[in-house]
XYZ file of C-alpha atoms in Angstrom:
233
model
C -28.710 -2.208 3.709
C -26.562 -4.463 1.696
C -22.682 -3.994 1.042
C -21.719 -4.297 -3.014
C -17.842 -4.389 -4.476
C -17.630 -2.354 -7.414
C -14.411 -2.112 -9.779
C -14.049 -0.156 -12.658
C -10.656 -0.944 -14.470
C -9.964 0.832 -18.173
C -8.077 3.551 -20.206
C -7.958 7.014 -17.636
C -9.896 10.158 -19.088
C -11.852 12.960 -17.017
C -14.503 12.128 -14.991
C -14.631 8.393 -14.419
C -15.170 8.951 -10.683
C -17.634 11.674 -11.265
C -19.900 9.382 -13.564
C -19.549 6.778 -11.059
C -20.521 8.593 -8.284
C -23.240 9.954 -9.811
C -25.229 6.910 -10.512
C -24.495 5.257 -6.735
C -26.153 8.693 -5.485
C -29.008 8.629 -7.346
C -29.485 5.080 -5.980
C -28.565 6.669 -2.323
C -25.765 4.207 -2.311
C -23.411 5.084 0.611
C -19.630 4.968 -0.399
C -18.076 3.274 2.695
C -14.681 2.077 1.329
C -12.522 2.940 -2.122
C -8.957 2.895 -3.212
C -8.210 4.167 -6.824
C -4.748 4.763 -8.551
C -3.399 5.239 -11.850
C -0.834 2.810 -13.248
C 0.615 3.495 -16.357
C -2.197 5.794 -17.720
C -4.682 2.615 -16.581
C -7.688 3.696 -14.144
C -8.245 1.344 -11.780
C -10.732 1.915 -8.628
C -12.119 -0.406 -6.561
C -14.885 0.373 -3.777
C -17.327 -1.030 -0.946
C -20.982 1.005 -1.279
C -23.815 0.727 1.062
C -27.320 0.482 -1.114
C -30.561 -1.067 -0.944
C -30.305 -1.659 -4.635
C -29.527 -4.853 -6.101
C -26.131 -5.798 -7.903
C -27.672 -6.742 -10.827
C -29.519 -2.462 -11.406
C -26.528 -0.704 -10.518
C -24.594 -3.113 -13.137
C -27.134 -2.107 -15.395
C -26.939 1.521 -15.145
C -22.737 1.825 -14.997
C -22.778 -0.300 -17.984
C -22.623 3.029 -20.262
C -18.833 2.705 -18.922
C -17.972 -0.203 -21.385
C -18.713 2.501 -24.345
C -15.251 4.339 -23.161
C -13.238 0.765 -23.047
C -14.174 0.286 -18.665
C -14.295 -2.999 -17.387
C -17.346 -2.868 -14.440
C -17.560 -5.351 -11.632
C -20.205 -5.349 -9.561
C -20.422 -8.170 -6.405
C -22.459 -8.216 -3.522
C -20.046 -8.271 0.172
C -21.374 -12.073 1.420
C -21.874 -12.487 5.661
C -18.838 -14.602 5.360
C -16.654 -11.422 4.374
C -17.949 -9.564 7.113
C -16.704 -11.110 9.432
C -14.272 -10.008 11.599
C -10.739 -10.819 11.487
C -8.821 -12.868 14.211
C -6.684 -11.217 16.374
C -3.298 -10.333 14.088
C 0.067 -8.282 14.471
C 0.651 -5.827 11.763
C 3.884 -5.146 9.967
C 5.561 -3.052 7.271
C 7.579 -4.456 5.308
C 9.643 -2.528 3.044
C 11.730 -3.772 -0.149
C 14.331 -2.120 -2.112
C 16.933 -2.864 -4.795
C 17.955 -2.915 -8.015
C 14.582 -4.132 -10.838
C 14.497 -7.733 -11.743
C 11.972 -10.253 -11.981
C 10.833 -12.152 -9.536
C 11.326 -9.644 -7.128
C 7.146 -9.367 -5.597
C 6.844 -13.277 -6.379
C 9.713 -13.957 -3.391
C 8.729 -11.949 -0.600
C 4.916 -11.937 -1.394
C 5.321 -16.011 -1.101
C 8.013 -15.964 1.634
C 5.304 -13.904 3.526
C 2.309 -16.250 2.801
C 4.575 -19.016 3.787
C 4.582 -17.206 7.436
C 0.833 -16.979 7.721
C 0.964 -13.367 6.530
C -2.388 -11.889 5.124
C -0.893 -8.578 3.175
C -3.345 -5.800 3.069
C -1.982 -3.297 1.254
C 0.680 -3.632 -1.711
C 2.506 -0.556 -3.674
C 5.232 -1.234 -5.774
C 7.223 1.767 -7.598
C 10.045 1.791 -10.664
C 11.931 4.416 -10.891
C 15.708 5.097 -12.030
C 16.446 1.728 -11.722
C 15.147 1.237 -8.510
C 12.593 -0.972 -7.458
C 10.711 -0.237 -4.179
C 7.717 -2.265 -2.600
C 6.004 -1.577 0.633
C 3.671 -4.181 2.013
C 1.304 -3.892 4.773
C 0.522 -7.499 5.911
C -1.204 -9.164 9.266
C 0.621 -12.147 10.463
C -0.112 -14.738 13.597
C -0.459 -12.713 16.837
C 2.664 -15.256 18.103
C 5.022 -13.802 15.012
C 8.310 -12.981 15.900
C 9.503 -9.614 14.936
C 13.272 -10.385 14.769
C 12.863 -13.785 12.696
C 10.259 -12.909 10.858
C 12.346 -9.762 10.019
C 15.905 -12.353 9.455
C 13.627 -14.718 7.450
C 12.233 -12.444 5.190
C 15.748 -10.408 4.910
C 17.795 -13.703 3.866
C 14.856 -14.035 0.863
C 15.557 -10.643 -0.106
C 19.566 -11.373 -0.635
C 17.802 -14.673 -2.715
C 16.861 -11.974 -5.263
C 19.294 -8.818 -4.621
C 17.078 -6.714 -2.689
C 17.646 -5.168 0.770
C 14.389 -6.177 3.756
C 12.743 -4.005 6.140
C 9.970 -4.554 8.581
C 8.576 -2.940 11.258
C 5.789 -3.306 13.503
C 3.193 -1.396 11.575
C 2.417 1.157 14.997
C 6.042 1.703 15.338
C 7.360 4.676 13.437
C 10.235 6.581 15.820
C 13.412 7.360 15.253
C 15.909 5.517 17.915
C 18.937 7.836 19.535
C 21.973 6.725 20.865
C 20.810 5.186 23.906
C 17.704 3.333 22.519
C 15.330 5.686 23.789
C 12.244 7.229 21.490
C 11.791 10.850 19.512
C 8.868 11.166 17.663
C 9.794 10.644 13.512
C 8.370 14.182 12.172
C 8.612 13.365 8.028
C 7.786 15.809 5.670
C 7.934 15.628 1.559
C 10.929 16.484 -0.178
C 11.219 17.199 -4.085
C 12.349 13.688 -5.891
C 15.646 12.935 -6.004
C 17.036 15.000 -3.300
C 17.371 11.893 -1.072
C 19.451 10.751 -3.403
C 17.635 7.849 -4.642
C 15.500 9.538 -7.324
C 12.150 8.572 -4.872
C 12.011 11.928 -3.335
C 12.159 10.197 0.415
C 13.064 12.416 3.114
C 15.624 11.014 5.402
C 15.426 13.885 7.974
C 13.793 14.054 11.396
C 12.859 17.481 12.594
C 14.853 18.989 9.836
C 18.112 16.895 11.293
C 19.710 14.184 9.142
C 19.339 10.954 10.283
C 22.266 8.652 11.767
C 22.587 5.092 11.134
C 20.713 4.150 14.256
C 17.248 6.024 12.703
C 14.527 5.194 10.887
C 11.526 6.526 8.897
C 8.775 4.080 8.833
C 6.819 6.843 6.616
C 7.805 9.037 3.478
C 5.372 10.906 1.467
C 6.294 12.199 -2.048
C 5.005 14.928 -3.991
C 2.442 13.083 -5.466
C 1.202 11.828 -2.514
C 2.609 8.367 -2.448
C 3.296 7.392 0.758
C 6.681 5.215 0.758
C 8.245 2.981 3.882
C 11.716 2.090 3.958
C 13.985 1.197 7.273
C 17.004 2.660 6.795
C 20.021 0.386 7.526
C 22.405 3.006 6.586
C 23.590 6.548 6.412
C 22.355 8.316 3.964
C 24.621 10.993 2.472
């Protein structure tokens, strides 16, 4: 069986999935991987499918798509991308501040620049603040602390404030260094008092300057990162 990339990028309505996943079934094509999101009332999905059919027929039949303004991709997954990765150390890396340009372009460069592969990108506007959370794989040998100074002094290049964190680190540090498990649970937007809806409690207790939430969820079910460096009040 055969791995094909499929993205479908175009104007949202009902049932894009649903047509979609209608046509890979009747092929008995095996959805192994997908990530969708909305951005600005734009549809955009992109998924790995396990199928015995070629690239070219399922093409074919989700070209009915184009009729509702869909861009289709279809791509077959090469040996080459198979392959497994080389051994890597993960890392969150959290970015907030006040919206300008140029913001994604420094730290998404000033983390290639370290030999970091990012894996996951989400990026979020909303009262004037600008919040990006990357998820990026960087030489085994990377240094937490300068990686985390290097890619903190970039941030002041563009007025933003740096966090990263080992991405299988996510505890909240007491006085005396030692570990509690970070319980986070959503809060309604803007009660954290940035307008992002990020809870800043641990087992219902604010947290001190010493804590950290590695992960937020909102109410819509965007999960956020941020280090705090601060109190929050």
């Amino acid at each position: 069986m055969a791995l094909l990339a499929i993205t479908v990028l175009g104007h949202d309505r009902p049932g894009i999935i649903a047509d979609v996943t209608k046509v890979l079934a009747r092929r008995d094509a095996n959805v192994e991987d997908s990530s969708m999101t909305l951005l600005r009332g734009h549809f955009a999905w992109t998924l790995v499918v396990g199928t015995d059919t070629s690239a070219e027929v399922v093409a074919a039949e989700l070209a009915f798509l184009e009729s509702d303004d869909l861009m289709v991709s279809v791509l077959p997954v090469t040996d080459e991308q198979l392959a497994p990765p080389a051994q890597a150390r993960p890392f969150v890396i959290s970015v907030h501040g006040a919206d300008r340009v140029g913001i994604v372009a420094a730290i998404t460069d000033a983390i290639a620049d370290r030999g970091g592969n990012i894996t996951d990108l989400q990026t979020r506007l909303g009262g004037g603040l600008y919040v990006v959370v990357a998820e990026a794989d960087f030489p085994r040998e990377a240094d937490a602390s300068s990686l985390t100074e290097d890619l903190k002094e970039v941030g002041r290049t563009v007025g933003v404030d740096v966090s990263v964190l080992p991405a299988d680190q996510d505890a909240c540090f007491d006085e005396g260094g030692g570990d509690r498990p970070s319980d986070v649970v959503p809060v309604d937007p803007g009660e954290s008092g940035h307008g992002l809806g990020i809870d800043h409690r641990v087992g219902g207790q604010q947290l001190d300057d010493r804590c950290r939430v590695t992960r937020a969820v909102r109410p819509e079910g965007i999960e956020v990162s941020i280090l705090l460096d601060q109190q929050i009040t």
